[in-house]
Amino acid sequence: MNDKLIFEESSPGRSACALPALDVPAQDINKLLPPTVLRQTPADLPEVDELTLVRHYTNLSRKNFGVDSGFYPLGSCTMKYNPKVNETLCGLTGFAQLHPYQPASTVQGILRIMYELGEYLKEISGLDGVSLTPAAGAHGEFTGLKVIHQYFKKHNDKRTKVLIPDSAHGTNPASGALCGFHAVEVKSDPHGNVDIADLKAKMNNEVAALMLTIPNTLGLFDEHIAEICQIVHDGGGFIYMDGANFNSIMGITKPSMVCVDVLHFNLHKTFSTPHGCGGPGSGPIAVTAKLTPYLPVPTVSSPRWGLNQPISDGLGAIVTKDENGYSLNYDRPDSIGQIKGFFGNIAVLIRAYVYIRMMGPAGLKKASQMAVLNANYVMAQLKQHYHLQYDRHCMHECVLDATIQLKKFGVRTLDIAKRLLDYGYHPPTIYFPLIVHEALMIEPTETESKETLDEFISVMIAIAKEAETTPDVVKTAPTSTPVGRLDEVKAARELRVRYTK
C-alpha cells in the first residue's frame, strides 16, 4: 500500500483552516494558565492544506468496509444494518450535552429512558431485575458471574467452578477466571448439544453456574435445554445465559421460560448500534428475583413512591420509586457495588430504546424470524458445496467448513475467506467455534434481501469450484485489495502504529 501518512504529506506553513480575527483583546497564554499545563515545545502536528486533508481522509475511508459498503456476514458478531434514525436521535443536543454529574432533577429525560429500557429488557427476558451499566458483552459476563459469586458468598457456600461447553465464546472462561472461578469444559454431543452424560459427571456442589450460550455458537438451539437446567439447578448451581445470540429468539421465547437465572444482552448486536473493533458496546444483565439484591449500583428509580426513600418492590430493591421524579439509587446494601464509571454507555442505551420502541413486540419477533430464515436459506444452498458437520435446522447463523476443499485440493478456510475479499465481500467468521475444523460461521442477519443472499451464495459456490479447478487462484488471494496476503503473525506482533521521523 503506497498511501502516505498525513505526517508525510505535511509541508511547513500550510494550514487547512482560516480562523476569524479576534474580536476581543489578545491575551498572553502564560498569564492565563500555570506553567505546569503549558507545553515547552510546539506539538508536532501535520501542516496540510484543506484539499490535501480532505483527499487524504476520503481516500482512507474508501478503503474501509462496513455494513454500509456491502454484505458483512460475520458470524456471532452480528454486523447488521442499524437504522440511521437511531444515530440522529442519540446525537440530539439534549443527549449529547448531558453530563454525568448533573443533578437528577435536570436529567429526568435520560433517566426515564434508562428506567423504561430496563423494564423492556425485563419483559423481553421474562426476568425480574436489570442492570444497564455493563459496558459490553464480556463485561456483562463478568458482572453476571460477580452477582452469582456474591450470592454464594452471602450464603456461605464456597463454590469454585463454572461449567462451560466446548462450543462457548472464548470470553466465558476468561470471565469466570476474573471472578475467581475455575472453568471446567463440558463436551458437545454428536448433534451439537451439550453432552448430558459429561454434564452429569461434572455437576457437583462445587459448581456455581453453567454458562450456556443460547442458541449456541454452532447456531443451534440445544434440544435438551430443560434437562440441562434441571441438572444444574438440582445441584444448586445457576444457569448463566450468554445472550450474544439473542437476536434469534427475541419475541419467540423468553429465557425465564427455560429457567435461565442470569442473562447478558449485547445491545450493540441485538438492538441496534454500529459496532466493531472493540466498541461501542453495552451488556446489560437481567436476573431472577433471587439474584436481584446483588445487582450493581446505581439503579434507576421511577416516580411512583417516596423521594429518597428506596422501597423494595419485593424484588430486592432493584426497582425503587420516587414520587417527584426518576432518580439513581445507590442504597442497596447487598450489591456487588459499582462496576463502571457512571451509568453505562448511554448512547448505546438510547439506540436500543429507540429500536425497541420502533420495532414493537411484533417487529422484534419478525426480526428474529427473518434472521433464522435467512441463515437456514444460506445453509441449505451451500451445504451441497461445503461440509456441514451438524446437519440440523440452524438459528440465526450456520457453521459450514472447508474440510472437503482442504482434503481434496489443499485449500483452507483462510484461503476462501481471502478470496471473498476479491469478490467484494467481508469474510464470515473463520475457525470458530473451535470444535468445527476449518469452520466458516456465516450470519446473514435479518436485514439482508434474498437478492443479496443469492449473490453471496453464488460467489461461495464459485469459490468452491475455483478450489477444485484452479486452487492456486484461491490460495494466493486476495489480489484486488490495497495489500495482498499479509503475514498475519508478523502483522500482529510487529505493529507499527506510531509515527516517528
Short mmCIF file of C-alpha atoms in Angstrom, two decimals:
data_model
loop_
_atom_site.label_atom_id
_atom_site.label_comp_id
_atom_site.label_asym_id
_atom_site.label_seq_id
_atom_site.Cartn_x
_atom_site.Cartn_y
_atom_site.Cartn_z
CA MET A 1 0.00 0.00 0.00
CA ASN A 2 1.62 3.26 -1.15
CA ASP A 3 -0.57 5.70 0.73
CA LYS A 4 1.30 8.32 2.70
CA LEU A 5 0.64 9.14 6.30
CA ILE A 6 -0.83 12.56 6.95
CA PHE A 7 2.50 13.49 8.53
CA GLU A 8 4.32 12.57 5.33
CA GLU A 9 2.07 14.97 3.39
CA SER A 10 2.91 17.81 5.75
CA SER A 11 4.66 20.94 4.49
CA PRO A 12 5.67 23.74 6.92
CA GLY A 13 3.37 26.74 6.86
CA ARG A 14 0.35 25.14 5.25
CA SER A 15 -3.00 25.19 7.03
CA ALA A 16 -6.47 23.75 6.47
CA CYS A 17 -8.30 26.38 8.46
CA ALA A 18 -8.83 30.12 8.36
CA LEU A 19 -9.74 31.48 11.73
CA PRO A 20 -11.58 34.83 12.00
CA ALA A 21 -9.82 37.82 13.50
CA LEU A 22 -10.04 38.16 17.27
CA ASP A 23 -12.99 40.28 18.37
CA VAL A 24 -11.61 40.53 21.92
CA PRO A 25 -8.21 41.75 23.18
CA ALA A 26 -5.42 39.19 22.75
CA GLN A 27 -4.20 37.58 25.99
CA ASP A 28 -0.86 36.08 26.89
CA ILE A 29 -1.38 32.37 27.42
CA ASN A 30 1.37 32.39 30.07
CA LYS A 31 -0.79 34.67 32.17
CA LEU A 32 -3.93 32.56 31.76
CA LEU A 33 -2.59 29.08 32.54
CA PRO A 34 0.01 27.81 35.03
CA PRO A 35 3.38 26.65 33.59
CA THR A 36 2.67 23.05 34.64
CA VAL A 37 -0.03 22.67 31.99
CA LEU A 38 1.79 24.52 29.18
CA ARG A 39 3.90 22.74 26.55
CA GLN A 40 7.58 23.68 26.44
CA THR A 41 7.86 22.82 22.75
CA PRO A 42 5.26 23.10 19.98
CA ALA A 43 3.19 19.98 19.26
CA ASP A 44 4.42 18.06 16.21
CA LEU A 45 1.25 18.31 14.15
CA PRO A 46 0.92 17.83 10.39
CA GLU A 47 0.62 21.02 8.36
CA VAL A 48 -1.54 20.43 5.27
CA ASP A 49 -3.92 22.46 3.17
CA GLU A 50 -7.65 21.75 3.20
CA LEU A 51 -7.73 19.91 -0.13
CA THR A 52 -4.90 17.59 0.89
CA LEU A 53 -6.63 16.95 4.19
CA VAL A 54 -9.98 16.10 2.59
CA ARG A 55 -8.42 13.89 -0.07
CA HIS A 56 -6.29 12.05 2.46
CA TYR A 57 -9.18 11.01 4.70
CA THR A 58 -11.62 10.45 1.85
CA ASN A 59 -9.10 8.05 0.31
CA LEU A 60 -8.71 6.21 3.61
CA SER A 61 -12.48 5.96 4.10
CA ARG A 62 -12.85 4.28 0.70
CA LYS A 63 -10.56 1.50 1.88
CA ASN A 64 -12.79 0.81 4.83
CA PHE A 65 -15.52 -1.83 4.71
CA GLY A 66 -18.71 -1.86 6.74
CA VAL A 67 -22.39 -2.72 6.53
CA ASP A 68 -22.91 0.47 4.53
CA SER A 69 -20.40 -0.82 1.96
CA GLY A 70 -21.61 -4.34 1.38
CA PHE A 71 -22.70 -7.70 2.75
CA TYR A 72 -20.98 -8.42 6.08
CA PRO A 73 -21.82 -11.98 7.16
CA LEU A 74 -19.62 -12.03 10.25
CA GLY A 75 -20.93 -14.92 12.33
CA SER A 76 -21.59 -14.39 16.03
CA CYS A 77 -20.64 -10.72 15.90
CA THR A 78 -23.84 -9.76 14.09
CA MET A 79 -22.77 -6.82 11.98
CA LYS A 80 -26.29 -5.99 10.92
CA TYR A 81 -27.77 -2.84 9.49
CA ASN A 82 -28.69 -0.31 12.11
CA PRO A 83 -31.35 2.29 11.36
CA LYS A 84 -29.76 5.66 10.72
CA VAL A 85 -32.57 7.44 12.54
CA ASN A 86 -31.19 5.94 15.75
CA GLU A 87 -27.91 7.74 15.14
CA THR A 88 -29.73 11.02 14.68
CA LEU A 89 -31.79 10.59 17.82
CA CYS A 90 -28.94 9.58 20.14
CA GLY A 91 -26.99 12.59 18.85
CA LEU A 92 -29.68 15.12 19.76
CA THR A 93 -28.28 18.06 21.68
CA GLY A 94 -30.24 17.18 24.79
CA PHE A 95 -28.46 13.82 24.94
CA ALA A 96 -25.07 14.81 23.60
CA GLN A 97 -24.58 17.59 26.13
CA LEU A 98 -25.57 15.60 29.21
CA HIS A 99 -23.04 15.43 32.00
CA PRO A 100 -22.98 12.54 34.47
CA TYR A 101 -22.51 14.91 37.41
CA GLN A 102 -25.74 16.79 36.68
CA PRO A 103 -28.34 16.64 39.46
CA ALA A 104 -31.03 14.03 38.80
CA SER A 105 -33.67 16.76 38.63
CA THR A 106 -32.01 18.15 35.47
CA VAL A 107 -31.70 14.81 33.61
CA GLN A 108 -35.18 13.37 34.00
CA GLY A 109 -35.46 12.53 30.31
CA ILE A 110 -32.47 10.21 30.13
CA LEU A 111 -33.34 8.63 33.49
CA ARG A 112 -36.81 7.87 32.16
CA ILE A 113 -35.28 6.25 29.08
CA MET A 114 -32.96 4.16 31.26
CA TYR A 115 -35.81 3.13 33.52
CA GLU A 116 -38.14 2.20 30.66
CA LEU A 117 -35.38 0.38 28.78
CA GLY A 118 -34.80 -1.71 31.89
CA GLU A 119 -38.49 -2.54 32.03
CA TYR A 120 -38.47 -3.55 28.34
CA LEU A 121 -35.48 -5.83 28.89
CA LYS A 122 -37.23 -7.42 31.85
CA GLU A 123 -40.31 -8.05 29.70
CA ILE A 124 -38.27 -9.42 26.79
CA SER A 125 -36.25 -11.76 29.03
CA GLY A 126 -39.02 -12.61 31.49
CA LEU A 127 -36.56 -11.96 34.32
CA ASP A 128 -37.04 -9.77 37.37
CA GLY A 129 -34.14 -7.35 37.76
CA VAL A 130 -31.91 -5.46 35.31
CA SER A 131 -28.65 -3.56 35.44
CA LEU A 132 -27.80 -1.34 32.47
CA THR A 133 -24.26 -0.48 33.49
CA PRO A 134 -22.04 -3.24 31.98
CA ALA A 135 -20.08 -1.72 29.11
CA ALA A 136 -20.06 -4.67 26.71
CA GLY A 137 -20.91 -8.36 26.37
CA ALA A 138 -17.83 -9.67 28.16
CA HIS A 139 -18.30 -7.06 30.86
CA GLY A 140 -21.86 -8.33 31.23
CA GLU A 141 -20.49 -11.86 31.68
CA PHE A 142 -18.14 -10.59 34.37
CA THR A 143 -20.94 -8.71 36.11
CA GLY A 144 -23.35 -11.64 35.97
CA LEU A 145 -20.81 -14.02 37.44
CA LYS A 146 -19.92 -11.47 40.14
CA VAL A 147 -23.61 -11.41 41.08
CA ILE A 148 -23.60 -15.20 41.34
CA HIS A 149 -20.34 -15.12 43.30
CA GLN A 150 -21.85 -12.58 45.70
CA TYR A 151 -24.94 -14.75 46.18
CA PHE A 152 -22.89 -17.75 47.26
CA LYS A 153 -20.66 -15.59 49.42
CA LYS A 154 -23.71 -14.24 51.25
CA HIS A 155 -24.94 -17.77 51.76
CA ASN A 156 -21.53 -19.01 52.92
CA ASP A 157 -21.48 -21.53 50.07
CA LYS A 158 -17.93 -21.80 48.75
CA ARG A 159 -18.42 -22.87 45.15
CA THR A 160 -15.33 -22.65 42.96
CA LYS A 161 -16.25 -23.83 39.46
CA VAL A 162 -18.20 -22.76 36.41
CA LEU A 163 -19.09 -25.25 33.67
CA ILE A 164 -18.57 -24.06 30.11
CA PRO A 165 -19.45 -26.02 26.94
CA ASP A 166 -16.64 -26.54 24.44
CA SER A 167 -18.67 -24.52 21.90
CA ALA A 168 -18.71 -21.40 24.12
CA HIS A 169 -17.38 -17.96 23.34
CA GLY A 170 -13.77 -17.52 24.43
CA THR A 171 -14.76 -14.75 26.80
CA ASN A 172 -16.73 -17.17 29.01
CA PRO A 173 -13.77 -18.90 30.69
CA ALA A 174 -11.96 -15.56 30.94
CA SER A 175 -14.91 -14.01 32.75
CA GLY A 176 -15.10 -17.00 35.07
CA ALA A 177 -11.41 -16.73 35.92
CA LEU A 178 -11.70 -12.98 36.62
CA CYS A 179 -14.44 -13.77 39.16
CA GLY A 180 -12.29 -16.35 40.90
CA PHE A 181 -13.91 -19.43 39.39
CA HIS A 182 -12.18 -22.38 37.77
CA ALA A 183 -13.57 -23.07 34.30
CA VAL A 184 -14.48 -26.70 33.58
CA GLU A 185 -15.18 -27.66 29.96
CA VAL A 186 -18.27 -29.69 29.07
CA LYS A 187 -18.23 -31.62 25.80
CA SER A 188 -20.75 -31.36 22.99
CA ASP A 189 -22.57 -34.44 21.75
CA PRO A 190 -22.59 -35.57 18.08
CA HIS A 191 -25.64 -33.37 17.40
CA GLY A 192 -24.09 -30.15 18.69
CA ASN A 193 -25.94 -30.19 22.02
CA VAL A 194 -24.39 -30.27 25.48
CA ASP A 195 -23.32 -33.85 26.24
CA ILE A 196 -25.71 -34.78 29.05
CA ALA A 197 -23.53 -37.59 30.38
CA ASP A 198 -20.50 -35.32 30.57
CA LEU A 199 -22.58 -32.59 32.25
CA LYS A 200 -23.85 -35.02 34.89
CA ALA A 201 -20.33 -36.27 35.53
CA LYS A 202 -19.03 -32.75 36.15
CA MET A 203 -22.01 -31.26 38.04
CA ASN A 204 -21.49 -31.24 41.81
CA ASN A 205 -21.73 -28.95 44.82
CA GLU A 206 -18.57 -27.11 43.77
CA VAL A 207 -20.24 -25.74 40.63
CA ALA A 208 -21.62 -22.20 40.86
CA ALA A 209 -23.03 -21.97 37.34
CA LEU A 210 -23.23 -23.34 33.85
CA MET A 211 -22.50 -20.69 31.22
CA LEU A 212 -24.72 -21.59 28.31
CA THR A 213 -24.88 -19.67 25.04
CA ILE A 214 -28.47 -19.85 23.77
CA PRO A 215 -28.57 -20.63 20.91
CA ASN A 216 -25.01 -21.87 20.91
CA THR A 217 -22.13 -20.80 18.70
CA LEU A 218 -22.88 -23.63 16.29
CA GLY A 219 -26.07 -21.76 15.54
CA LEU A 220 -28.12 -24.49 17.21
CA PHE A 221 -30.76 -24.43 19.92
CA ASP A 222 -29.92 -27.13 22.44
CA GLU A 223 -32.53 -29.86 22.20
CA HIS A 224 -32.10 -30.77 25.88
CA ILE A 225 -32.28 -27.32 27.41
CA ALA A 226 -34.90 -28.26 30.01
CA GLU A 227 -32.93 -31.31 31.20
CA ILE A 228 -29.70 -29.29 31.31
CA CYS A 229 -31.26 -26.61 33.50
CA GLN A 230 -32.79 -29.24 35.77
CA ILE A 231 -29.43 -30.95 36.29
CA VAL A 232 -27.69 -27.70 37.21
CA HIS A 233 -30.48 -26.44 39.44
CA ASP A 234 -30.73 -29.78 41.24
CA GLY A 235 -27.03 -29.40 42.01
CA GLY A 236 -27.60 -25.94 43.49
CA GLY A 237 -25.98 -24.05 40.58
CA PHE A 238 -27.29 -21.24 38.39
CA ILE A 239 -27.86 -21.11 34.65
CA TYR A 240 -25.95 -18.22 33.10
CA MET A 241 -27.13 -17.40 29.59
CA ASP A 242 -24.66 -15.80 27.21
CA GLY A 243 -27.16 -13.68 25.29
CA ALA A 244 -24.88 -12.79 22.39
CA ASN A 245 -27.20 -14.68 20.05
CA PHE A 246 -30.42 -13.27 21.45
CA ASN A 247 -31.39 -11.85 18.06
CA SER A 248 -32.59 -15.31 17.04
CA ILE A 249 -35.13 -15.84 19.85
CA MET A 250 -36.44 -12.41 20.92
CA GLY A 251 -40.19 -12.28 20.85
CA ILE A 252 -40.34 -16.03 20.27
CA THR A 253 -39.34 -17.36 23.67
CA LYS A 254 -38.13 -15.88 26.95
CA PRO A 255 -35.05 -17.06 28.84
CA SER A 256 -37.15 -17.28 32.00
CA MET A 257 -39.24 -19.98 30.30
CA VAL A 258 -36.20 -22.25 30.09
CA CYS A 259 -35.19 -21.45 33.69
CA VAL A 260 -32.30 -19.08 32.98
CA ASP A 261 -31.12 -17.25 36.12
CA VAL A 262 -28.78 -14.64 34.64
CA LEU A 263 -28.61 -13.27 31.11
CA HIS A 264 -26.49 -10.63 29.47
CA PHE A 265 -27.72 -8.78 26.40
CA ASN A 266 -25.45 -7.46 23.70
CA LEU A 267 -27.48 -4.34 22.99
CA HIS A 268 -24.93 -3.33 20.35
CA LYS A 269 -25.68 -6.51 18.40
CA THR A 270 -29.32 -7.29 19.01
CA PHE A 271 -30.85 -3.85 19.48
CA SER A 272 -29.04 -1.54 17.08
CA THR A 273 -25.64 0.05 17.39
CA PRO A 274 -22.93 0.05 14.74
CA HIS A 275 -20.03 -1.71 16.40
CA GLY A 276 -16.75 -3.42 15.79
CA CYS A 277 -13.10 -3.22 16.75
CA GLY A 278 -13.96 -3.19 20.44
CA GLY A 279 -16.80 -0.78 20.72
CA PRO A 280 -19.00 0.89 21.47
CA GLY A 281 -20.95 -1.79 23.26
CA SER A 282 -23.39 -2.32 26.06
CA GLY A 283 -24.02 -5.53 28.00
CA PRO A 284 -26.91 -5.11 30.46
CA ILE A 285 -27.75 -8.14 32.58
CA ALA A 286 -31.12 -9.46 33.70
CA VAL A 287 -31.51 -11.76 36.69
CA THR A 288 -34.12 -13.63 38.67
CA ALA A 289 -35.60 -12.20 41.86
CA LYS A 290 -33.26 -14.43 43.87
CA LEU A 291 -30.21 -12.63 42.48
CA THR A 292 -31.67 -9.12 42.17
CA PRO A 293 -30.34 -7.79 45.51
CA TYR A 294 -26.78 -8.31 44.29
CA LEU A 295 -27.00 -6.28 41.07
CA PRO A 296 -24.56 -3.38 40.68
CA VAL A 297 -25.37 0.18 41.69
CA PRO A 298 -26.81 2.53 40.70
CA THR A 299 -30.27 1.50 39.59
CA VAL A 300 -32.88 3.90 38.30
CA SER A 301 -35.93 4.82 40.33
CA SER A 302 -39.21 5.95 38.87
CA PRO A 303 -41.78 8.46 40.13
CA ARG A 304 -44.30 6.42 42.00
CA TRP A 305 -43.22 6.23 45.64
CA GLY A 306 -41.40 8.41 48.17
CA LEU A 307 -38.46 10.65 47.27
CA ASN A 308 -35.14 9.48 48.72
CA GLN A 309 -36.92 6.57 50.31
CA PRO A 310 -35.94 3.48 48.33
CA ILE A 311 -38.67 0.96 48.82
CA SER A 312 -38.39 -2.66 47.91
CA ASP A 313 -40.88 -3.80 45.33
CA GLY A 314 -40.43 -7.30 46.63
CA LEU A 315 -37.53 -7.94 44.28
CA GLY A 316 -34.68 -6.76 46.47
CA ALA A 317 -34.99 -3.02 45.81
CA ILE A 318 -33.93 -3.17 42.16
CA VAL A 319 -36.89 -1.00 41.28
CA THR A 320 -37.42 1.75 43.76
CA LYS A 321 -39.89 4.56 43.31
CA ASP A 322 -39.85 8.30 43.69
CA GLU A 323 -42.98 10.42 43.52
CA ASN A 324 -41.18 13.56 42.34
CA GLY A 325 -39.19 12.11 39.51
CA TYR A 326 -36.68 9.50 38.37
CA SER A 327 -33.51 9.12 40.41
CA LEU A 328 -30.48 6.88 40.82
CA ASN A 329 -30.44 4.51 43.75
CA TYR A 330 -27.14 3.61 45.41
CA ASP A 331 -28.70 2.42 48.66
CA ARG A 332 -28.57 -1.33 48.07
CA PRO A 333 -26.50 -3.00 50.79
CA ASP A 334 -26.11 -6.43 49.16
CA SER A 335 -25.00 -5.06 45.78
CA ILE A 336 -21.69 -6.08 44.28
CA GLY A 337 -21.01 -2.34 44.02
CA GLN A 338 -20.28 -0.12 41.04
CA ILE A 339 -18.73 -1.88 38.07
CA LYS A 340 -18.33 1.05 35.71
CA GLY A 341 -17.85 4.78 35.92
CA PHE A 342 -21.22 6.48 35.96
CA PHE A 343 -24.24 4.72 34.41
CA GLY A 344 -23.28 2.70 31.33
CA ASN A 345 -22.76 3.56 27.67
CA ILE A 346 -25.66 5.98 27.41
CA ALA A 347 -25.62 6.46 23.64
CA VAL A 348 -25.97 2.71 23.12
CA LEU A 349 -28.81 2.58 25.63
CA ILE A 350 -30.62 5.32 23.71
CA ARG A 351 -30.23 3.48 20.41
CA ALA A 352 -31.56 0.27 21.95
CA TYR A 353 -34.51 2.13 23.46
CA VAL A 354 -35.39 3.71 20.12
CA TYR A 355 -35.00 0.37 18.32
CA ILE A 356 -37.28 -1.47 20.74
CA ARG A 357 -39.92 1.29 20.65
CA MET A 358 -39.76 1.47 16.86
CA MET A 359 -39.97 -2.30 16.32
CA GLY A 360 -42.53 -3.16 18.99
CA PRO A 361 -43.19 -6.74 20.11
CA ALA A 362 -44.29 -7.89 16.67
CA GLY A 363 -41.31 -6.26 14.97
CA LEU A 364 -38.77 -7.83 17.32
CA LYS A 365 -40.31 -11.25 16.73
CA LYS A 366 -40.28 -10.69 12.97
CA ALA A 367 -36.60 -9.70 13.09
CA SER A 368 -35.73 -12.99 14.81
CA GLN A 369 -37.83 -14.99 12.38
CA MET A 370 -36.12 -13.35 9.40
CA ALA A 371 -32.66 -13.88 10.89
CA VAL A 372 -33.39 -17.59 11.31
CA LEU A 373 -34.97 -17.89 7.85
CA ASN A 374 -32.02 -16.18 6.15
CA ALA A 375 -29.44 -18.36 7.90
CA ASN A 376 -31.27 -21.55 7.00
CA TYR A 377 -31.61 -20.40 3.38
CA VAL A 378 -27.86 -19.81 3.10
CA MET A 379 -27.08 -23.11 4.83
CA ALA A 380 -29.43 -25.11 2.59
CA GLN A 381 -27.92 -23.60 -0.57
CA LEU A 382 -24.29 -24.08 0.45
CA LYS A 383 -24.26 -27.44 2.19
CA GLN A 384 -24.01 -29.15 -1.18
CA HIS A 385 -20.70 -27.36 -1.75
CA TYR A 386 -19.20 -27.17 1.76
CA HIS A 387 -19.20 -29.69 4.58
CA LEU A 388 -21.86 -29.25 7.26
CA GLN A 389 -20.85 -31.01 10.48
CA TYR A 390 -24.19 -30.62 12.23
CA ASP A 391 -26.90 -31.03 9.60
CA ARG A 392 -29.85 -29.60 11.52
CA HIS A 393 -32.07 -26.57 11.17
CA CYS A 394 -29.98 -23.69 12.44
CA MET A 395 -30.94 -20.49 14.18
CA HIS A 396 -29.54 -17.08 13.15
CA GLU A 397 -26.21 -18.40 11.85
CA CYS A 398 -24.83 -21.54 10.27
CA VAL A 399 -21.41 -23.17 10.58
CA LEU A 400 -20.10 -24.79 7.44
CA ASP A 401 -16.49 -25.88 6.97
CA ALA A 402 -13.88 -26.38 4.27
CA THR A 403 -12.64 -29.85 5.18
CA ILE A 404 -13.61 -31.13 1.71
CA GLN A 405 -11.64 -28.39 -0.02
CA LEU A 406 -8.67 -28.93 2.30
CA LYS A 407 -8.52 -32.71 1.91
CA LYS A 408 -9.08 -32.81 -1.86
CA PHE A 409 -7.47 -29.60 -3.12
CA GLY A 410 -5.30 -28.22 -0.31
CA VAL A 411 -7.50 -25.13 0.01
CA ARG A 412 -8.08 -23.94 3.57
CA THR A 413 -10.83 -21.86 5.10
CA LEU A 414 -8.40 -18.94 5.35
CA ASP A 415 -7.90 -19.09 1.59
CA ILE A 416 -11.65 -18.97 0.98
CA ALA A 417 -12.01 -16.01 3.32
CA LYS A 418 -9.23 -14.16 1.47
CA ARG A 419 -10.80 -14.96 -1.90
CA LEU A 420 -14.11 -13.45 -0.75
CA LEU A 421 -12.28 -10.12 -0.47
CA ASP A 422 -11.60 -10.21 -4.20
CA TYR A 423 -15.33 -10.60 -4.80
CA GLY A 424 -16.08 -7.59 -2.61
CA TYR A 425 -17.42 -9.35 0.48
CA HIS A 426 -16.31 -9.18 4.07
CA PRO A 427 -15.46 -12.75 5.07
CA PRO A 428 -17.51 -14.65 7.63
CA THR A 429 -16.01 -15.63 10.96
CA ILE A 430 -13.47 -18.41 10.45
CA TYR A 431 -12.03 -21.14 12.67
CA PHE A 432 -14.74 -20.62 15.28
CA PRO A 433 -16.23 -22.42 17.09
CA LEU A 434 -13.11 -24.44 17.72
CA ILE A 435 -14.91 -27.79 17.65
CA VAL A 436 -15.54 -27.42 13.90
CA HIS A 437 -12.33 -27.79 11.91
CA GLU A 438 -11.92 -25.26 9.09
CA ALA A 439 -15.10 -23.54 10.31
CA LEU A 440 -16.94 -20.88 8.30
CA MET A 441 -19.51 -19.23 10.54
CA ILE A 442 -21.99 -17.27 8.43
CA GLU A 443 -24.59 -14.92 9.89
CA PRO A 444 -26.64 -13.15 7.22
CA THR A 445 -28.84 -11.27 9.78
CA GLU A 446 -32.48 -10.35 9.31
CA THR A 447 -31.95 -7.26 7.22
CA GLU A 448 -30.42 -8.63 4.03
CA SER A 449 -32.59 -9.22 0.96
CA LYS A 450 -32.96 -12.52 -0.88
CA GLU A 451 -31.14 -10.97 -3.84
CA THR A 452 -28.14 -10.14 -1.68
CA LEU A 453 -28.11 -13.62 -0.18
CA ASP A 454 -28.34 -15.19 -3.64
CA GLU A 455 -25.38 -13.14 -4.88
CA PHE A 456 -23.30 -14.19 -1.88
CA ILE A 457 -24.30 -17.83 -2.32
CA SER A 458 -23.29 -17.72 -5.98
CA VAL A 459 -19.87 -16.33 -5.03
CA MET A 460 -19.34 -19.01 -2.39
CA ILE A 461 -20.23 -21.67 -4.97
CA ALA A 462 -17.87 -20.05 -7.48
CA ILE A 463 -15.03 -20.17 -4.93
CA ALA A 464 -15.77 -23.84 -4.22
CA LYS A 465 -15.41 -24.51 -7.97
CA GLU A 466 -12.20 -22.47 -8.13
CA ALA A 467 -10.80 -24.55 -5.27
CA GLU A 468 -11.47 -27.63 -7.38
CA THR A 469 -10.27 -26.35 -10.77
CA THR A 470 -7.77 -23.55 -10.08
CA PRO A 471 -6.80 -23.89 -6.41
CA ASP A 472 -3.84 -21.51 -6.72
CA VAL A 473 -6.24 -18.67 -7.52
CA VAL A 474 -7.83 -19.18 -4.12
CA LYS A 475 -4.61 -19.87 -2.25
CA THR A 476 -2.97 -16.65 -3.49
CA ALA A 477 -5.95 -14.37 -2.87
CA PRO A 478 -6.56 -11.52 -2.39
CA THR A 479 -5.16 -9.86 -5.47
CA SER A 480 -7.54 -6.91 -5.86
CA THR A 481 -7.11 -5.27 -2.45
CA PRO A 482 -4.69 -2.45 -1.47
CA VAL A 483 -2.37 -5.06 0.04
CA GLY A 484 -2.09 -8.75 -0.74
CA ARG A 485 -1.97 -11.57 1.76
CA LEU A 486 -0.27 -10.41 4.92
CA ASP A 487 1.99 -12.35 7.23
CA GLU A 488 -0.64 -12.36 9.98
CA VAL A 489 1.77 -13.34 12.76
CA LYS A 490 4.18 -10.61 11.76
CA ALA A 491 1.32 -8.12 11.43
CA ALA A 492 0.10 -8.97 14.92
CA ARG A 493 3.47 -8.98 16.65
CA GLU A 494 5.30 -6.20 14.85
CA LEU A 495 2.71 -3.45 14.80
CA ARG A 496 3.82 -0.03 13.66
CA VAL A 497 1.09 2.28 14.86
CA ARG A 498 3.23 5.25 15.95
CA TYR A 499 4.74 7.71 13.52
CA THR A 500 8.33 8.73 14.13
CA LYS A 501 10.51 10.89 11.93
#
